[in-house]
PDB file of C-alpha atoms in Angstrom:
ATOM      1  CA  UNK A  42       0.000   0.000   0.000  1.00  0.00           C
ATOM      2  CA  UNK A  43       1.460   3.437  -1.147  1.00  0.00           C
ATOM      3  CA  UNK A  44      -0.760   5.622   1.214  1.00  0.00           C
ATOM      4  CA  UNK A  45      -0.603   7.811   3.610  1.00  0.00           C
ATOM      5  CA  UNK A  46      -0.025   5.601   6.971  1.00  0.00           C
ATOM      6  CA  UNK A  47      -0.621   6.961  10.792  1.00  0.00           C
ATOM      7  CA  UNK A  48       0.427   5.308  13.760  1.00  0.00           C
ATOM      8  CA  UNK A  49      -1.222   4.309  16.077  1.00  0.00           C
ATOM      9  CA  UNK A  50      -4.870   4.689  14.960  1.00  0.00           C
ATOM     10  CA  UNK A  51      -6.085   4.552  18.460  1.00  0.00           C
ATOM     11  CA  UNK A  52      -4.258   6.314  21.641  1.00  0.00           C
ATOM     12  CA  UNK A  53      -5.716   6.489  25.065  1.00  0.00           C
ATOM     13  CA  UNK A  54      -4.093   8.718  27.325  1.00  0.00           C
ATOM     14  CA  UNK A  55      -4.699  10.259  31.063  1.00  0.00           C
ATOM     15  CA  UNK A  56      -4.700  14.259  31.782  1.00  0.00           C
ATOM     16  CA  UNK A  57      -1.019  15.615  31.719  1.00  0.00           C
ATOM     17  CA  UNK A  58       0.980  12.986  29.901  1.00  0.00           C
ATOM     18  CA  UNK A  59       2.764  13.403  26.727  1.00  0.00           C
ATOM     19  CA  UNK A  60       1.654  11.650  23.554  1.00  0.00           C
ATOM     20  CA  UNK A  61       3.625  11.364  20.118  1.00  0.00           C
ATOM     21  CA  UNK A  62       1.836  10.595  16.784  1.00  0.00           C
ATOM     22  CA  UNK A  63       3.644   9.289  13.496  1.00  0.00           C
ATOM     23  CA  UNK A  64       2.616   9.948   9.641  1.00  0.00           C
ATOM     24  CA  UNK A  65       4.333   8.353   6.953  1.00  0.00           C
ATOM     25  CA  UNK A  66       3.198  10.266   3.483  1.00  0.00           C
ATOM     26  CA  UNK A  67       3.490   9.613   0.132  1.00  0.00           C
ATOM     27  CA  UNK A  68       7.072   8.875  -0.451  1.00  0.00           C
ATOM     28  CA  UNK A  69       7.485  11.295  -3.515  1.00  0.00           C
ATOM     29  CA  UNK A  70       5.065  13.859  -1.875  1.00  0.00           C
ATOM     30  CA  UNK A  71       7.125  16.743  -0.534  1.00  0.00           C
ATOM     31  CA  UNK A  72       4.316  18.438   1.238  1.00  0.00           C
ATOM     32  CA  UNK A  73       2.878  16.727   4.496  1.00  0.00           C
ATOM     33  CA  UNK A  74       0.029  18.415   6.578  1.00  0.00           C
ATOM     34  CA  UNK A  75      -1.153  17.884  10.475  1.00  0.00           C
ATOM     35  CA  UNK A  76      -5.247  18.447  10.586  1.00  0.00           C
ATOM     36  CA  UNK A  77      -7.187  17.850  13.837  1.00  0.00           C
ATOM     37  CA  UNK A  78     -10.740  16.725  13.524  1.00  0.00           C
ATOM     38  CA  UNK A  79     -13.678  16.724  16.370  1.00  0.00           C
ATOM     39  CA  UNK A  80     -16.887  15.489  16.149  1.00  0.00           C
ATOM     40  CA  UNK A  81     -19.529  16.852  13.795  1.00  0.00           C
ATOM     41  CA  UNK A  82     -16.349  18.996  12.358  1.00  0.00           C
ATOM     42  CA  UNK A  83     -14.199  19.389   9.665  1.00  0.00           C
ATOM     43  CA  UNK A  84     -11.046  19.133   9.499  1.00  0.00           C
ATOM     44  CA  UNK A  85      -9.016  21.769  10.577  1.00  0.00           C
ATOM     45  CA  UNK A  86      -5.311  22.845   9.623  1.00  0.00           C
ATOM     46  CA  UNK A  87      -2.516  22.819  11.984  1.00  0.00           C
ATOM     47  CA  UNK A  88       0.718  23.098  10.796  1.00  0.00           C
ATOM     48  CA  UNK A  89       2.525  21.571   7.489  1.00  0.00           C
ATOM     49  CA  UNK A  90       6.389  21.095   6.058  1.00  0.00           C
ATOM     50  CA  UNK A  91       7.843  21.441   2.796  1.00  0.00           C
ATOM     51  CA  UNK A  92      10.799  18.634   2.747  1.00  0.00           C
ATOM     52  CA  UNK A  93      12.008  19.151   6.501  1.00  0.00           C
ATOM     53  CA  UNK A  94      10.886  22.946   6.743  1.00  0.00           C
ATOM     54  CA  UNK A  95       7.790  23.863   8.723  1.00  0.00           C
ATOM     55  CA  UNK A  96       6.148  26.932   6.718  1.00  0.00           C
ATOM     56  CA  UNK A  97       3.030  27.435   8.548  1.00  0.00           C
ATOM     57  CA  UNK A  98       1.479  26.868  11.831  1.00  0.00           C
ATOM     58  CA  UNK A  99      -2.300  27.589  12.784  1.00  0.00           C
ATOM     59  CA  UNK A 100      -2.719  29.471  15.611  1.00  0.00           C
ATOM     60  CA  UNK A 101      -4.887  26.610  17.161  1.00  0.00           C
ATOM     61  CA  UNK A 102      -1.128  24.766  17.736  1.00  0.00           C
ATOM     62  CA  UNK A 103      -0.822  26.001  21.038  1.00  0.00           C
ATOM     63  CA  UNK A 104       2.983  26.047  22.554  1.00  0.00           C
ATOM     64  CA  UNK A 105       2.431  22.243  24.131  1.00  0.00           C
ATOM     65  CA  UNK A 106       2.413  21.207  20.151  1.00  0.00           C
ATOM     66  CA  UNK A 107       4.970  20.765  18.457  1.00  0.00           C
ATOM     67  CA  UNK A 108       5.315  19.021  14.991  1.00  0.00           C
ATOM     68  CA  UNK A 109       8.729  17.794  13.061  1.00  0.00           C
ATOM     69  CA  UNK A 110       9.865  16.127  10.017  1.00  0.00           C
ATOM     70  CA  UNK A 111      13.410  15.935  10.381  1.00  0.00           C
ATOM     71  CA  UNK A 112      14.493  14.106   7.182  1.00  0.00           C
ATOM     72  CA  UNK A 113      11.684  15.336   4.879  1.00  0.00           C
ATOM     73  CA  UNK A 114       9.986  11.785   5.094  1.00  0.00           C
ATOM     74  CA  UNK A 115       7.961  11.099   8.039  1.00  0.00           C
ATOM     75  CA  UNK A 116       6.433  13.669  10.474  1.00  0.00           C
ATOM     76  CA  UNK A 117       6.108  12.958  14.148  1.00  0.00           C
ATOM     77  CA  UNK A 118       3.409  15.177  16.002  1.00  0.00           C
ATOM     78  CA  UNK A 119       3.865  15.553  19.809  1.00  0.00           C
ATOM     79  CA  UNK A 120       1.330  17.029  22.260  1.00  0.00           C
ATOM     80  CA  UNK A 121       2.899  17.617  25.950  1.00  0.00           C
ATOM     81  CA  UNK A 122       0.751  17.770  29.037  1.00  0.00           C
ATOM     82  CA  UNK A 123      -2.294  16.540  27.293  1.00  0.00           C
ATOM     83  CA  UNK A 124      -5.629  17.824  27.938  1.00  0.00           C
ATOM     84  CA  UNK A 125      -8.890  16.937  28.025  1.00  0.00           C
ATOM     85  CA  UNK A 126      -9.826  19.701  25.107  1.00  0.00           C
ATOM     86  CA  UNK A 127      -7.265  17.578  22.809  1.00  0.00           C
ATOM     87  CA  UNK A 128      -9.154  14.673  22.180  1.00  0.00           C
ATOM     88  CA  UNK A 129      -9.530  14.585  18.410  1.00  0.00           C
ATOM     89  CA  UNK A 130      -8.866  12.485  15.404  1.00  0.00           C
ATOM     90  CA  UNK A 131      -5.033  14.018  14.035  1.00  0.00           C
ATOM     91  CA  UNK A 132      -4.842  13.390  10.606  1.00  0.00           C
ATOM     92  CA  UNK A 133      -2.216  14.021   8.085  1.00  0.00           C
ATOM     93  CA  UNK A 134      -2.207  14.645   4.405  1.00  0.00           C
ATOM     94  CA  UNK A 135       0.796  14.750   1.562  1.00  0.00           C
ATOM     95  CA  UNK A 136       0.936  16.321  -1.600  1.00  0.00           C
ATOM     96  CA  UNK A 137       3.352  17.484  -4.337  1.00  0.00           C
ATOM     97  CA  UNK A 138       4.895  21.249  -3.703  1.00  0.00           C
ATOM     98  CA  UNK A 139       2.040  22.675  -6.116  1.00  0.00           C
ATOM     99  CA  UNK A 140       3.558  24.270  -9.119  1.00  0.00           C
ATOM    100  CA  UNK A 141       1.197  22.594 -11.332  1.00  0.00           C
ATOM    101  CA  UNK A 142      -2.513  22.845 -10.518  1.00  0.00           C
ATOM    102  CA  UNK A 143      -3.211  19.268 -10.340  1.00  0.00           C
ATOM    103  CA  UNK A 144      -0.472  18.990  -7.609  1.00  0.00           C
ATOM    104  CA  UNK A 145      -2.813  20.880  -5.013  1.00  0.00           C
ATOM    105  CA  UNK A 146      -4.405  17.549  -4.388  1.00  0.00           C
ATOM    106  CA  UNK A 147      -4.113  16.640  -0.848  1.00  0.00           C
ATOM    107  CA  UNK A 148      -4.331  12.563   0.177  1.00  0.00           C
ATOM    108  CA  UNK A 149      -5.243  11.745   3.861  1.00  0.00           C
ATOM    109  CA  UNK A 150      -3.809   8.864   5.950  1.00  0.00           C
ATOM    110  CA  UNK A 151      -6.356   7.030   8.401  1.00  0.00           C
ATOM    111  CA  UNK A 152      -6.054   9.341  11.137  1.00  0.00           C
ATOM    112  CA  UNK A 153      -4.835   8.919  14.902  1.00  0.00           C
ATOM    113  CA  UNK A 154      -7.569   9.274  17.200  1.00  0.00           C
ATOM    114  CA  UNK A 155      -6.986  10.309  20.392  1.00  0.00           C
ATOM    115  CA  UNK A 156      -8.694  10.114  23.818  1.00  0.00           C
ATOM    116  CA  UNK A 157      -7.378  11.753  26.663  1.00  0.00           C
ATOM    117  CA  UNK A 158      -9.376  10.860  30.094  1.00  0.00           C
TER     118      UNK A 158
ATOM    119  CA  UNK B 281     -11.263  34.553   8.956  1.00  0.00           C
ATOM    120  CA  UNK B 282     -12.138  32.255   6.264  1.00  0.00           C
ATOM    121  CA  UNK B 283     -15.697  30.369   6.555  1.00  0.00           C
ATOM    122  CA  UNK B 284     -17.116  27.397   4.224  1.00  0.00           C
ATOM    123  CA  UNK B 285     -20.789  27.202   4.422  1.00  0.00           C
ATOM    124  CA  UNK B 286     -21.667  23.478   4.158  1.00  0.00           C
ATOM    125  CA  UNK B 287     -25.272  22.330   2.727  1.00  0.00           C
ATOM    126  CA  UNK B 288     -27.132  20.673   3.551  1.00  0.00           C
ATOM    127  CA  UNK B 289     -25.772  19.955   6.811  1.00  0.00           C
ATOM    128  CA  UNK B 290     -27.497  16.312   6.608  1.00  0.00           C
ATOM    129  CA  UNK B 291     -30.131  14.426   4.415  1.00  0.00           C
ATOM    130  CA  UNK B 292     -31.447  11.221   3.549  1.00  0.00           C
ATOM    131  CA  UNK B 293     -31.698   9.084   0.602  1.00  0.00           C
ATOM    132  CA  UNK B 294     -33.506   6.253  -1.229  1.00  0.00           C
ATOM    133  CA  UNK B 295     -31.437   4.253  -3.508  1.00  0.00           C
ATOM    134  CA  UNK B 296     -31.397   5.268  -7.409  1.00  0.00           C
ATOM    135  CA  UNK B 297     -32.372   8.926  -5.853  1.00  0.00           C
ATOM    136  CA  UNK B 298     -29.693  11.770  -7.225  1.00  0.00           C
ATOM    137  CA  UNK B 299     -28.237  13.906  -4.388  1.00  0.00           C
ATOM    138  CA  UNK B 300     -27.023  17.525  -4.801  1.00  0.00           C
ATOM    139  CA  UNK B 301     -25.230  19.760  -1.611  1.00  0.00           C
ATOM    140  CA  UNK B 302     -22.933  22.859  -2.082  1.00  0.00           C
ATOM    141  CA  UNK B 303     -20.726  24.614  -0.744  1.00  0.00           C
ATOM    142  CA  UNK B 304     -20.082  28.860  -0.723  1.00  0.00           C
ATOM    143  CA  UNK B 305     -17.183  30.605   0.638  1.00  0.00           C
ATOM    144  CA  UNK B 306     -16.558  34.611   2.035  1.00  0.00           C
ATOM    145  CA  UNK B 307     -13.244  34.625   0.049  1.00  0.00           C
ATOM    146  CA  UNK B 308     -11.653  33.514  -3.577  1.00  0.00           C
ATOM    147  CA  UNK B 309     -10.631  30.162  -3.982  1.00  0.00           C
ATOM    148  CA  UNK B 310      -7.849  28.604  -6.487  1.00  0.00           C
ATOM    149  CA  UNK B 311      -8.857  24.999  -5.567  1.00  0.00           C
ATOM    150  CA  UNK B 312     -12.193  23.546  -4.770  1.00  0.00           C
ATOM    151  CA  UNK B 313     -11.942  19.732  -3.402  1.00  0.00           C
ATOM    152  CA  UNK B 314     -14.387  16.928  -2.438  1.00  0.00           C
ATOM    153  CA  UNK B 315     -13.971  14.172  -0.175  1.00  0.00           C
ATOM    154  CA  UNK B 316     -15.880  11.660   1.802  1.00  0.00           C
ATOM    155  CA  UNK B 317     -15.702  10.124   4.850  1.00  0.00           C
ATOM    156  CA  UNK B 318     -16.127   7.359   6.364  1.00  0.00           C
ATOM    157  CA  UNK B 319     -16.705   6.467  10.458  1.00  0.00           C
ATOM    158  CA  UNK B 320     -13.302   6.203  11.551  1.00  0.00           C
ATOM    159  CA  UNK B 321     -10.825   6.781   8.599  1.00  0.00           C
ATOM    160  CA  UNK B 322      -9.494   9.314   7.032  1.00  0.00           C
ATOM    161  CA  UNK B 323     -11.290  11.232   4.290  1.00  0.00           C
ATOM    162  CA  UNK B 324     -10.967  10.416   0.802  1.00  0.00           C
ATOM    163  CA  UNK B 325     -10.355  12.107  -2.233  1.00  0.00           C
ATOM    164  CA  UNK B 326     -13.292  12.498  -4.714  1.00  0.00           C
ATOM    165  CA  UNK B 327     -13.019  15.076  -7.240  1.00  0.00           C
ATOM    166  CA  UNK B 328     -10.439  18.317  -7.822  1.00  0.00           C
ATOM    167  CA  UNK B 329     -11.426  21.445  -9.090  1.00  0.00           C
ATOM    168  CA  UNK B 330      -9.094  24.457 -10.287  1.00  0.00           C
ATOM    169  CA  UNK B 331     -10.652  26.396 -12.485  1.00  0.00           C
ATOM    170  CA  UNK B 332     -13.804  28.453 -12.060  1.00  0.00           C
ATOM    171  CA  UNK B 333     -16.126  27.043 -14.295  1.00  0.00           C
ATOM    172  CA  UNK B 334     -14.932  23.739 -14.318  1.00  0.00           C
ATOM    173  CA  UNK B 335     -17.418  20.810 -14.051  1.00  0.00           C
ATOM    174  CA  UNK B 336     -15.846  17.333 -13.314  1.00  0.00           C
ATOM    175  CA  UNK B 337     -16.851  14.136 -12.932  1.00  0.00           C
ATOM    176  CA  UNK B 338     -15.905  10.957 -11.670  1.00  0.00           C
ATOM    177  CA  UNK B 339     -18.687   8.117 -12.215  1.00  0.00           C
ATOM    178  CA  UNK B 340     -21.587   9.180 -10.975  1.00  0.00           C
ATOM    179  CA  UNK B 341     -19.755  12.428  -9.320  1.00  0.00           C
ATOM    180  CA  UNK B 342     -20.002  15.363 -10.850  1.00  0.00           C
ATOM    181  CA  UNK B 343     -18.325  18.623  -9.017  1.00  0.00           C
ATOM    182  CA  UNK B 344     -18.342  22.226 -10.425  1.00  0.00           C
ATOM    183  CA  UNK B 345     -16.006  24.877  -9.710  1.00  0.00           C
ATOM    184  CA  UNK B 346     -18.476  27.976  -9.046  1.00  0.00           C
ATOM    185  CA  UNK B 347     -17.739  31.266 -11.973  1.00  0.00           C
ATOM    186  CA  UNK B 348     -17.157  33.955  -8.244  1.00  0.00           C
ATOM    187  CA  UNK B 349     -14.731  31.348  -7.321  1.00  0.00           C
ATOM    188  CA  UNK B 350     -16.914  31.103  -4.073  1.00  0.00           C
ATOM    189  CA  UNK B 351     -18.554  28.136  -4.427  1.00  0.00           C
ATOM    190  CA  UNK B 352     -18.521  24.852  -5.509  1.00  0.00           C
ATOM    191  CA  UNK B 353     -21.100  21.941  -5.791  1.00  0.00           C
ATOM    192  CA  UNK B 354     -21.119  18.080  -6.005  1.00  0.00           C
ATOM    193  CA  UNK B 355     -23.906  16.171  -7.518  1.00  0.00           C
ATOM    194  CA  UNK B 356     -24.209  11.971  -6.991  1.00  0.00           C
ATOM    195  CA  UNK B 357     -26.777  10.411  -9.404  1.00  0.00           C
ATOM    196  CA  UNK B 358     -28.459   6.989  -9.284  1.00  0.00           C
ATOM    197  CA  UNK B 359     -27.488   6.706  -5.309  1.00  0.00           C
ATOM    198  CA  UNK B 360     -26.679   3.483  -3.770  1.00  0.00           C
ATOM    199  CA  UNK B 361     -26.011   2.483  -0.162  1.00  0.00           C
ATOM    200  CA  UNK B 362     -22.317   2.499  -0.276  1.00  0.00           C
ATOM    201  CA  UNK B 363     -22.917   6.146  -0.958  1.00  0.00           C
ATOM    202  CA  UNK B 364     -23.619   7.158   2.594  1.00  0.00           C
ATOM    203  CA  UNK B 365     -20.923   8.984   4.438  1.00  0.00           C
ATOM    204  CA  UNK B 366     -20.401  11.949   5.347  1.00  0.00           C
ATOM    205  CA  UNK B 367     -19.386  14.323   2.225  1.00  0.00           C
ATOM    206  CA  UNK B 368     -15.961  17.553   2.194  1.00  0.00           C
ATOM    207  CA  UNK B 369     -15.879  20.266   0.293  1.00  0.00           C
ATOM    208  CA  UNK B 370     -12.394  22.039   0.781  1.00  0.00           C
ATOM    209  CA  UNK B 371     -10.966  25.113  -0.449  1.00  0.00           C
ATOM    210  CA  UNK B 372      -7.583  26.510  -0.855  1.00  0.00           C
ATOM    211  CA  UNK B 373      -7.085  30.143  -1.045  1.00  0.00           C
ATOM    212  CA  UNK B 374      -4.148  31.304  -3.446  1.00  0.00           C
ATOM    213  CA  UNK B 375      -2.965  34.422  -1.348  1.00  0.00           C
ATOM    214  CA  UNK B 376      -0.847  35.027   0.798  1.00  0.00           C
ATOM    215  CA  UNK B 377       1.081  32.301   3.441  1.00  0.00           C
ATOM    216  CA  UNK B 378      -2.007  30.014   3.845  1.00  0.00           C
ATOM    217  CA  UNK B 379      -1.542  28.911   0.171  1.00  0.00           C
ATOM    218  CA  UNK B 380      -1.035  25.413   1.608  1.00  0.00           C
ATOM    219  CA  UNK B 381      -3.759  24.488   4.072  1.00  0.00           C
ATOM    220  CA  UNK B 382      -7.283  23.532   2.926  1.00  0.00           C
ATOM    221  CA  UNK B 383      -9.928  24.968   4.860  1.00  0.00           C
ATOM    222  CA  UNK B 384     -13.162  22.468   5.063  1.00  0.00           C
ATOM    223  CA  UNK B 385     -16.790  22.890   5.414  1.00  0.00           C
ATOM    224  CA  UNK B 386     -18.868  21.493   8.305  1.00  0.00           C
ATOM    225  CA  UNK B 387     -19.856  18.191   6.100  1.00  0.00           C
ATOM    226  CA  UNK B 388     -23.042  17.044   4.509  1.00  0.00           C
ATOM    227  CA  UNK B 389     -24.035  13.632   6.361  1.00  0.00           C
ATOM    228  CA  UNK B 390     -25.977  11.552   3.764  1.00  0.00           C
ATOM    229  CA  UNK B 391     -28.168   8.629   5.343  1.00  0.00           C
ATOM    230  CA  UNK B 392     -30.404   5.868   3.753  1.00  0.00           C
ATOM    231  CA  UNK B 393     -34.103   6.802   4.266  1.00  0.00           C
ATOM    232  CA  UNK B 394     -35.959   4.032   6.984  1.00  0.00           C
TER     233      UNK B 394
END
Protein backbone atom coordinates (compact mmCIF):
# COMPACT_ATOMS: atom_id res chain seq x y z
CA UNK A 1 0.00 0.00 0.00
CA UNK A 2 1.46 3.44 -1.15
CA UNK A 3 -0.76 5.62 1.21
CA UNK A 4 -0.60 7.81 3.61
CA UNK A 5 -0.03 5.60 6.97
CA UNK A 6 -0.62 6.96 10.79
CA UNK A 7 0.43 5.31 13.76
CA UNK A 8 -1.22 4.31 16.08
CA UNK A 9 -4.87 4.69 14.96
CA UNK A 10 -6.09 4.55 18.46
CA UNK A 11 -4.26 6.31 21.64
CA UNK A 12 -5.72 6.49 25.06
CA UNK A 13 -4.09 8.72 27.33
CA UNK A 14 -4.70 10.26 31.06
CA UNK A 15 -4.70 14.26 31.78
CA UNK A 16 -1.02 15.62 31.72
CA UNK A 17 0.98 12.99 29.90
CA UNK A 18 2.76 13.40 26.73
CA UNK A 19 1.65 11.65 23.55
CA UNK A 20 3.62 11.36 20.12
CA UNK A 21 1.84 10.59 16.78
CA UNK A 22 3.64 9.29 13.50
CA UNK A 23 2.62 9.95 9.64
CA UNK A 24 4.33 8.35 6.95
CA UNK A 25 3.20 10.27 3.48
CA UNK A 26 3.49 9.61 0.13
CA UNK A 27 7.07 8.88 -0.45
CA UNK A 28 7.48 11.30 -3.52
CA UNK A 29 5.07 13.86 -1.88
CA UNK A 30 7.12 16.74 -0.53
CA UNK A 31 4.32 18.44 1.24
CA UNK A 32 2.88 16.73 4.50
CA UNK A 33 0.03 18.42 6.58
CA UNK A 34 -1.15 17.88 10.47
CA UNK A 35 -5.25 18.45 10.59
CA UNK A 36 -7.19 17.85 13.84
CA UNK A 37 -10.74 16.72 13.52
CA UNK A 38 -13.68 16.72 16.37
CA UNK A 39 -16.89 15.49 16.15
CA UNK A 40 -19.53 16.85 13.80
CA UNK A 41 -16.35 19.00 12.36
CA UNK A 42 -14.20 19.39 9.67
CA UNK A 43 -11.05 19.13 9.50
CA UNK A 44 -9.02 21.77 10.58
CA UNK A 45 -5.31 22.84 9.62
CA UNK A 46 -2.52 22.82 11.98
CA UNK A 47 0.72 23.10 10.80
CA UNK A 48 2.52 21.57 7.49
CA UNK A 49 6.39 21.09 6.06
CA UNK A 50 7.84 21.44 2.80
CA UNK A 51 10.80 18.63 2.75
CA UNK A 52 12.01 19.15 6.50
CA UNK A 53 10.89 22.95 6.74
CA UNK A 54 7.79 23.86 8.72
CA UNK A 55 6.15 26.93 6.72
CA UNK A 56 3.03 27.43 8.55
CA UNK A 57 1.48 26.87 11.83
CA UNK A 58 -2.30 27.59 12.78
CA UNK A 59 -2.72 29.47 15.61
CA UNK A 60 -4.89 26.61 17.16
CA UNK A 61 -1.13 24.77 17.74
CA UNK A 62 -0.82 26.00 21.04
CA UNK A 63 2.98 26.05 22.55
CA UNK A 64 2.43 22.24 24.13
CA UNK A 65 2.41 21.21 20.15
CA UNK A 66 4.97 20.77 18.46
CA UNK A 67 5.32 19.02 14.99
CA UNK A 68 8.73 17.79 13.06
CA UNK A 69 9.87 16.13 10.02
CA UNK A 70 13.41 15.94 10.38
CA UNK A 71 14.49 14.11 7.18
CA UNK A 72 11.68 15.34 4.88
CA UNK A 73 9.99 11.79 5.09
CA UNK A 74 7.96 11.10 8.04
CA UNK A 75 6.43 13.67 10.47
CA UNK A 76 6.11 12.96 14.15
CA UNK A 77 3.41 15.18 16.00
CA UNK A 78 3.86 15.55 19.81
CA UNK A 79 1.33 17.03 22.26
CA UNK A 80 2.90 17.62 25.95
CA UNK A 81 0.75 17.77 29.04
CA UNK A 82 -2.29 16.54 27.29
CA UNK A 83 -5.63 17.82 27.94
CA UNK A 84 -8.89 16.94 28.03
CA UNK A 85 -9.83 19.70 25.11
CA UNK A 86 -7.27 17.58 22.81
CA UNK A 87 -9.15 14.67 22.18
CA UNK A 88 -9.53 14.58 18.41
CA UNK A 89 -8.87 12.48 15.40
CA UNK A 90 -5.03 14.02 14.03
CA UNK A 91 -4.84 13.39 10.61
CA UNK A 92 -2.22 14.02 8.08
CA UNK A 93 -2.21 14.64 4.41
CA UNK A 94 0.80 14.75 1.56
CA UNK A 95 0.94 16.32 -1.60
CA UNK A 96 3.35 17.48 -4.34
CA UNK A 97 4.89 21.25 -3.70
CA UNK A 98 2.04 22.68 -6.12
CA UNK A 99 3.56 24.27 -9.12
CA UNK A 100 1.20 22.59 -11.33
CA UNK A 101 -2.51 22.84 -10.52
CA UNK A 102 -3.21 19.27 -10.34
CA UNK A 103 -0.47 18.99 -7.61
CA UNK A 104 -2.81 20.88 -5.01
CA UNK A 105 -4.41 17.55 -4.39
CA UNK A 106 -4.11 16.64 -0.85
CA UNK A 107 -4.33 12.56 0.18
CA UNK A 108 -5.24 11.75 3.86
CA UNK A 109 -3.81 8.86 5.95
CA UNK A 110 -6.36 7.03 8.40
CA UNK A 111 -6.05 9.34 11.14
CA UNK A 112 -4.84 8.92 14.90
CA UNK A 113 -7.57 9.27 17.20
CA UNK A 114 -6.99 10.31 20.39
CA UNK A 115 -8.69 10.11 23.82
CA UNK A 116 -7.38 11.75 26.66
CA UNK A 117 -9.38 10.86 30.09
CA UNK B 1 -11.26 34.55 8.96
CA UNK B 2 -12.14 32.26 6.26
CA UNK B 3 -15.70 30.37 6.55
CA UNK B 4 -17.12 27.40 4.22
CA UNK B 5 -20.79 27.20 4.42
CA UNK B 6 -21.67 23.48 4.16
CA UNK B 7 -25.27 22.33 2.73
CA UNK B 8 -27.13 20.67 3.55
CA UNK B 9 -25.77 19.95 6.81
CA UNK B 10 -27.50 16.31 6.61
CA UNK B 11 -30.13 14.43 4.41
CA UNK B 12 -31.45 11.22 3.55
CA UNK B 13 -31.70 9.08 0.60
CA UNK B 14 -33.51 6.25 -1.23
CA UNK B 15 -31.44 4.25 -3.51
CA UNK B 16 -31.40 5.27 -7.41
CA UNK B 17 -32.37 8.93 -5.85
CA UNK B 18 -29.69 11.77 -7.23
CA UNK B 19 -28.24 13.91 -4.39
CA UNK B 20 -27.02 17.52 -4.80
CA UNK B 21 -25.23 19.76 -1.61
CA UNK B 22 -22.93 22.86 -2.08
CA UNK B 23 -20.73 24.61 -0.74
CA UNK B 24 -20.08 28.86 -0.72
CA UNK B 25 -17.18 30.61 0.64
CA UNK B 26 -16.56 34.61 2.03
CA UNK B 27 -13.24 34.63 0.05
CA UNK B 28 -11.65 33.51 -3.58
CA UNK B 29 -10.63 30.16 -3.98
CA UNK B 30 -7.85 28.60 -6.49
CA UNK B 31 -8.86 25.00 -5.57
CA UNK B 32 -12.19 23.55 -4.77
CA UNK B 33 -11.94 19.73 -3.40
CA UNK B 34 -14.39 16.93 -2.44
CA UNK B 35 -13.97 14.17 -0.18
CA UNK B 36 -15.88 11.66 1.80
CA UNK B 37 -15.70 10.12 4.85
CA UNK B 38 -16.13 7.36 6.36
CA UNK B 39 -16.71 6.47 10.46
CA UNK B 40 -13.30 6.20 11.55
CA UNK B 41 -10.82 6.78 8.60
CA UNK B 42 -9.49 9.31 7.03
CA UNK B 43 -11.29 11.23 4.29
CA UNK B 44 -10.97 10.42 0.80
CA UNK B 45 -10.35 12.11 -2.23
CA UNK B 46 -13.29 12.50 -4.71
CA UNK B 47 -13.02 15.08 -7.24
CA UNK B 48 -10.44 18.32 -7.82
CA UNK B 49 -11.43 21.44 -9.09
CA UNK B 50 -9.09 24.46 -10.29
CA UNK B 51 -10.65 26.40 -12.49
CA UNK B 52 -13.80 28.45 -12.06
CA UNK B 53 -16.13 27.04 -14.30
CA UNK B 54 -14.93 23.74 -14.32
CA UNK B 55 -17.42 20.81 -14.05
CA UNK B 56 -15.85 17.33 -13.31
CA UNK B 57 -16.85 14.14 -12.93
CA UNK B 58 -15.91 10.96 -11.67
CA UNK B 59 -18.69 8.12 -12.21
CA UNK B 60 -21.59 9.18 -10.98
CA UNK B 61 -19.75 12.43 -9.32
CA UNK B 62 -20.00 15.36 -10.85
CA UNK B 63 -18.33 18.62 -9.02
CA UNK B 64 -18.34 22.23 -10.42
CA UNK B 65 -16.01 24.88 -9.71
CA UNK B 66 -18.48 27.98 -9.05
CA UNK B 67 -17.74 31.27 -11.97
CA UNK B 68 -17.16 33.96 -8.24
CA UNK B 69 -14.73 31.35 -7.32
CA UNK B 70 -16.91 31.10 -4.07
CA UNK B 71 -18.55 28.14 -4.43
CA UNK B 72 -18.52 24.85 -5.51
CA UNK B 73 -21.10 21.94 -5.79
CA UNK B 74 -21.12 18.08 -6.00
CA UNK B 75 -23.91 16.17 -7.52
CA UNK B 76 -24.21 11.97 -6.99
CA UNK B 77 -26.78 10.41 -9.40
CA UNK B 78 -28.46 6.99 -9.28
CA UNK B 79 -27.49 6.71 -5.31
CA UNK B 80 -26.68 3.48 -3.77
CA UNK B 81 -26.01 2.48 -0.16
CA UNK B 82 -22.32 2.50 -0.28
CA UNK B 83 -22.92 6.15 -0.96
CA UNK B 84 -23.62 7.16 2.59
CA UNK B 85 -20.92 8.98 4.44
CA UNK B 86 -20.40 11.95 5.35
CA UNK B 87 -19.39 14.32 2.23
CA UNK B 88 -15.96 17.55 2.19
CA UNK B 89 -15.88 20.27 0.29
CA UNK B 90 -12.39 22.04 0.78
CA UNK B 91 -10.97 25.11 -0.45
CA UNK B 92 -7.58 26.51 -0.85
CA UNK B 93 -7.08 30.14 -1.05
CA UNK B 94 -4.15 31.30 -3.45
CA UNK B 95 -2.97 34.42 -1.35
CA UNK B 96 -0.85 35.03 0.80
CA UNK B 97 1.08 32.30 3.44
CA UNK B 98 -2.01 30.01 3.85
CA UNK B 99 -1.54 28.91 0.17
CA UNK B 100 -1.04 25.41 1.61
CA UNK B 101 -3.76 24.49 4.07
CA UNK B 102 -7.28 23.53 2.93
CA UNK B 103 -9.93 24.97 4.86
CA UNK B 104 -13.16 22.47 5.06
CA UNK B 105 -16.79 22.89 5.41
CA UNK B 106 -18.87 21.49 8.31
CA UNK B 107 -19.86 18.19 6.10
CA UNK B 108 -23.04 17.04 4.51
CA UNK B 109 -24.04 13.63 6.36
CA UNK B 110 -25.98 11.55 3.76
CA UNK B 111 -28.17 8.63 5.34
CA UNK B 112 -30.40 5.87 3.75
CA UNK B 113 -34.10 6.80 4.27
CA UNK B 114 -35.96 4.03 6.98
Amino acid sequence: DTGVSQNPRHKITKRGQNVTFRCDPISEHNRLYWYRQTLGQGPEFLTYFQNEAQLEKSRLLSDRFSAERPKGSFSTLEIQRTEQGDSAMYLCASSLAPRLAGEREQFFGPGTRLTVL
Amino acid sequence: GQQLNQSPQSMFIQEGEDVSMNCTSSSIFNTWLWYKQDPGEGPVLLIALYKAGELTSNGRLTAQFGITRKDSFLNISASIPSDVGIYFCAGQTPYGGSQGNLIFGKGTKLSVKP
